[in-house]
């Protein structure tokens, strides 16, 4: 596997696995087994479009403003430190719980569900920091930025479809706050490790 492709996959997967409103929505819909395919496809495709915009646009910006690459690298590292601190703080506070019930919920129409997941994706300012700014900036550090972006996009498809279709198996586990704490710790430490590596490039 190409180092650029692997790095893009690893970073993309690390960023996207952080607990957030979008992931919680996908997880809950997966538990309900409602419109899982279309929800996962919408999330993953949105990520792929944003990642492509970041990878394709960052190179031209660095030609116009040579200082922009370094600024984004420092800004990206600062964001990752903050992101990691937020995850570790959530773990320290006790984590979350997945609220589900045993009864089968009523079927919800596809269009409102897709509008909800689209809003959770495109109206979240963090998604632009993660994909367009952060991944776009880091991709310029690799000899094959397009493969880096492809790896990040593959990570999004892998994560969302795994989360959506694997939700039923995770239901008993994520009924306990301790599971969310462990995941938050892993995410926080991963973000900090990536930030340190970014500063050393």
Tab-separated table of N, CA and C in Angstrom, residues 8-79:
chain	number	residue	atom	x	y	z
A	8	UNK	N	-3.358	8.796	4.617
A	8	UNK	CA	-4.667	9.423	4.458
A	8	UNK	C	-5.760	8.606	5.115
A	9	UNK	N	-5.684	7.291	4.948
A	9	UNK	CA	-6.680	6.408	5.568
A	9	UNK	C	-6.601	6.497	7.089
A	10	UNK	N	-5.387	6.422	7.625
A	10	UNK	CA	-5.203	6.425	9.082
A	10	UNK	C	-5.685	7.738	9.697
A	11	UNK	N	-5.295	8.870	9.106
A	11	UNK	CA	-5.702	10.150	9.660
A	11	UNK	C	-7.194	10.376	9.477
A	12	UNK	N	-7.708	10.045	8.289
A	12	UNK	CA	-9.138	10.212	8.041
A	12	UNK	C	-9.973	9.394	9.010
A	13	UNK	N	-9.555	8.160	9.258
A	13	UNK	CA	-10.296	7.289	10.166
A	13	UNK	C	-10.220	7.819	11.591
A	14	UNK	N	-9.049	8.303	11.993
A	14	UNK	CA	-8.880	8.838	13.351
A	14	UNK	C	-9.765	10.060	13.583
A	15	UNK	N	-9.842	10.939	12.576
A	15	UNK	CA	-10.657	12.134	12.720
A	15	UNK	C	-12.138	11.819	12.769
A	16	UNK	N	-12.575	10.905	11.904
A	16	UNK	CA	-14.000	10.676	11.758
A	16	UNK	C	-14.587	9.831	12.881
A	17	UNK	N	-13.736	9.074	13.587
A	17	UNK	CA	-14.266	8.200	14.634
A	17	UNK	C	-14.598	8.957	15.914
A	18	UNK	N	-14.232	10.246	15.988
A	18	UNK	CA	-14.560	11.025	17.177
A	18	UNK	C	-16.069	11.109	17.348
A	19	UNK	N	-16.511	11.001	18.595
A	19	UNK	CA	-17.939	11.030	18.887
A	19	UNK	C	-18.498	12.403	18.553
A	20	UNK	N	-19.596	12.432	17.829
A	20	UNK	CA	-20.247	13.685	17.475
A	20	UNK	C	-21.699	13.435	17.131
A	21	UNK	N	-22.413	14.511	16.818
A	21	UNK	CA	-23.845	14.378	16.548
A	21	UNK	C	-24.107	13.535	15.304
A	22	UNK	N	-23.259	13.670	14.289
A	22	UNK	CA	-23.447	12.899	13.063
A	22	UNK	C	-23.263	11.412	13.312
A	23	UNK	N	-22.186	11.051	14.003
A	23	UNK	CA	-21.936	9.635	14.273
A	23	UNK	C	-23.007	9.039	15.177
A	24	UNK	N	-23.459	9.817	16.150
A	24	UNK	CA	-24.517	9.332	17.030
A	24	UNK	C	-25.800	9.082	16.246
A	25	UNK	N	-26.086	9.962	15.276
A	25	UNK	CA	-27.288	9.785	14.448
A	25	UNK	C	-27.175	8.518	13.604
A	26	UNK	N	-26.015	8.304	12.985
A	26	UNK	CA	-25.807	7.094	12.179
A	26	UNK	C	-25.924	5.854	13.057
A	27	UNK	N	-25.350	5.917	14.251
A	27	UNK	CA	-25.400	4.783	15.158
A	27	UNK	C	-26.831	4.453	15.561
A	28	UNK	N	-27.590	5.459	15.889
A	28	UNK	CA	-28.978	5.228	16.302
A	28	UNK	C	-29.832	4.715	15.153
A	29	UNK	N	-29.618	5.261	13.957
A	29	UNK	CA	-30.372	4.760	12.805
A	29	UNK	C	-29.970	3.327	12.477
A	30	UNK	N	-28.690	3.013	12.683
A	30	UNK	CA	-28.256	1.641	12.476
A	30	UNK	C	-28.908	0.690	13.450
A	31	UNK	N	-29.065	1.136	14.698
A	31	UNK	CA	-29.754	0.321	15.694
A	31	UNK	C	-31.214	0.106	15.324
A	32	UNK	N	-31.797	1.104	14.699
A	32	UNK	CA	-33.195	0.982	14.268
A	32	UNK	C	-33.332	0.225	12.948
A	33	UNK	N	-32.193	0.068	12.235
A	33	UNK	CA	-32.176	-0.588	10.925
A	33	UNK	C	-33.092	0.128	9.920
A	34	UNK	N	-33.010	1.449	9.914
A	34	UNK	CA	-33.836	2.259	9.014
A	34	UNK	C	-32.954	3.089	8.085
A	35	UNK	N	-33.103	2.874	6.783
A	35	UNK	CA	-32.411	3.664	5.757
A	35	UNK	C	-30.894	3.690	5.965
A	36	UNK	N	-30.338	2.608	6.461
A	36	UNK	CA	-28.919	2.593	6.820
A	36	UNK	C	-28.032	2.853	5.603
A	37	UNK	N	-28.317	2.199	4.498
A	37	UNK	CA	-27.469	2.347	3.307
A	37	UNK	C	-27.414	3.800	2.849
A	38	UNK	N	-28.582	4.441	2.739
A	38	UNK	CA	-28.626	5.797	2.200
A	38	UNK	C	-28.001	6.803	3.159
A	39	UNK	N	-28.164	6.566	4.455
A	39	UNK	CA	-27.539	7.444	5.444
A	39	UNK	C	-26.020	7.357	5.360
A	40	UNK	N	-25.507	6.127	5.328
A	40	UNK	CA	-24.053	5.931	5.249
A	40	UNK	C	-23.496	6.488	3.949
A	41	UNK	N	-24.216	6.277	2.847
A	41	UNK	CA	-23.755	6.780	1.548
A	41	UNK	C	-23.718	8.304	1.539
A	42	UNK	N	-24.721	8.940	2.130
A	42	UNK	CA	-24.757	10.403	2.187
A	42	UNK	C	-23.586	10.954	2.986
A	43	UNK	N	-23.331	10.372	4.146
A	43	UNK	CA	-22.224	10.839	4.990
A	43	UNK	C	-20.879	10.642	4.292
A	44	UNK	N	-20.655	9.459	3.757
A	44	UNK	CA	-19.367	9.146	3.148
A	44	UNK	C	-19.123	9.968	1.878
A	45	UNK	N	-20.157	10.118	1.055
A	45	UNK	CA	-20.013	10.898	-0.174
A	45	UNK	C	-19.749	12.370	0.135
A	46	UNK	N	-20.436	12.896	1.152
A	46	UNK	CA	-20.195	14.283	1.563
A	46	UNK	C	-18.749	14.471	1.984
A	47	UNK	N	-18.249	13.539	2.781
A	47	UNK	CA	-16.849	13.607	3.203
A	47	UNK	C	-15.908	13.563	2.008
A	48	UNK	N	-16.184	12.663	1.071
A	48	UNK	CA	-15.318	12.507	-0.102
A	48	UNK	C	-15.263	13.804	-0.912
A	49	UNK	N	-16.414	14.471	-1.065
A	49	UNK	CA	-16.452	15.735	-1.808
A	49	UNK	C	-15.638	16.813	-1.100
A	50	UNK	N	-15.782	16.889	0.215
A	50	UNK	CA	-15.046	17.898	0.979
A	50	UNK	C	-13.544	17.613	0.996
A	51	UNK	N	-13.188	16.343	1.113
A	51	UNK	CA	-11.771	15.967	1.089
A	51	UNK	C	-11.154	16.315	-0.258
A	52	UNK	N	-11.893	16.022	-1.334
A	52	UNK	CA	-11.406	16.349	-2.677
A	52	UNK	C	-11.191	17.845	-2.832
A	53	UNK	N	-12.128	18.639	-2.312
A	53	UNK	CA	-11.981	20.096	-2.377
A	53	UNK	C	-10.735	20.544	-1.630
A	54	UNK	N	-10.484	19.946	-0.467
A	54	UNK	CA	-9.302	20.307	0.301
A	54	UNK	C	-8.010	19.939	-0.392
A	55	UNK	N	-7.953	18.723	-0.923
A	55	UNK	CA	-6.730	18.244	-1.582
A	55	UNK	C	-6.463	19.020	-2.869
A	56	UNK	N	-7.499	19.283	-3.644
A	56	UNK	CA	-7.322	19.964	-4.920
A	56	UNK	C	-7.057	21.454	-4.754
A	57	UNK	N	-7.622	22.052	-3.728
A	57	UNK	CA	-7.514	23.498	-3.577
A	57	UNK	C	-6.322	23.966	-2.796
A	58	UNK	N	-5.791	23.119	-1.937
A	58	UNK	CA	-4.708	23.587	-1.065
A	58	UNK	C	-3.439	23.876	-1.844
A	59	UNK	N	-3.141	23.057	-2.855
A	59	UNK	CA	-1.916	23.258	-3.635
A	59	UNK	C	-1.878	24.610	-4.313
A	60	UNK	N	-3.016	25.036	-4.882
A	60	UNK	CA	-3.056	26.333	-5.555
A	60	UNK	C	-2.895	27.479	-4.565
A	61	UNK	N	-3.422	27.319	-3.349
A	61	UNK	CA	-3.272	28.366	-2.350
A	61	UNK	C	-1.818	28.531	-1.926
A	62	UNK	N	-1.089	27.425	-1.830
A	62	UNK	CA	0.316	27.520	-1.421
A	62	UNK	C	1.170	28.200	-2.483
A	63	UNK	N	0.754	28.132	-3.751
A	63	UNK	CA	1.485	28.823	-4.804
A	63	UNK	C	1.269	30.329	-4.707
A	64	UNK	N	0.062	30.734	-4.380
A	64	UNK	CA	-0.251	32.159	-4.272
A	64	UNK	C	0.306	32.744	-2.978
A	65	UNK	N	0.123	32.011	-1.885
A	65	UNK	CA	0.599	32.447	-0.564
A	65	UNK	C	1.531	31.397	0.003
A	66	UNK	N	2.846	31.514	-0.187
A	66	UNK	CA	3.786	30.489	0.292
A	66	UNK	C	3.713	30.245	1.795
A	67	UNK	N	3.306	31.265	2.565
A	67	UNK	CA	3.220	31.119	4.018
A	67	UNK	C	1.992	30.327	4.458
A	68	UNK	N	1.058	30.098	3.516
A	68	UNK	CA	-0.227	29.511	3.897
A	68	UNK	C	-0.072	28.081	4.392
A	69	UNK	N	0.852	27.330	3.779
A	69	UNK	CA	1.044	25.931	4.171
A	69	UNK	C	1.492	25.819	5.623
A	70	UNK	N	2.473	26.640	5.995
A	70	UNK	CA	2.959	26.584	7.375
A	70	UNK	C	1.886	27.050	8.361
A	71	UNK	N	1.144	28.082	7.968
A	71	UNK	CA	0.078	28.569	8.840
A	71	UNK	C	-0.974	27.494	9.066
A	72	UNK	N	-1.331	26.780	8.013
A	72	UNK	CA	-2.329	25.724	8.148
A	72	UNK	C	-1.788	24.553	8.963
A	73	UNK	N	-0.486	24.289	8.814
A	73	UNK	CA	0.104	23.195	9.581
A	73	UNK	C	0.046	23.510	11.075
A	74	UNK	N	0.400	24.738	11.444
A	74	UNK	CA	0.332	25.136	12.853
A	74	UNK	C	-1.115	25.227	13.322
A	75	UNK	N	-1.958	25.776	12.473
A	75	UNK	CA	-3.371	25.851	12.826
A	75	UNK	C	-3.999	24.478	12.969
A	76	UNK	N	-3.630	23.564	12.065
A	76	UNK	CA	-4.140	22.202	12.155
A	76	UNK	C	-3.681	21.502	13.418
A	77	UNK	N	-2.416	21.718	13.779
A	77	UNK	CA	-1.892	21.108	15.006
A	77	UNK	C	-2.619	21.657	16.233
A	78	UNK	N	-2.865	22.971	16.238
A	78	UNK	CA	-3.590	23.569	17.362
A	78	UNK	C	-4.997	23.001	17.466
A	79	UNK	N	-5.643	22.837	16.324
A	79	UNK	CA	-6.993	22.266	16.318
A	79	UNK	C	-6.986	20.832	16.839
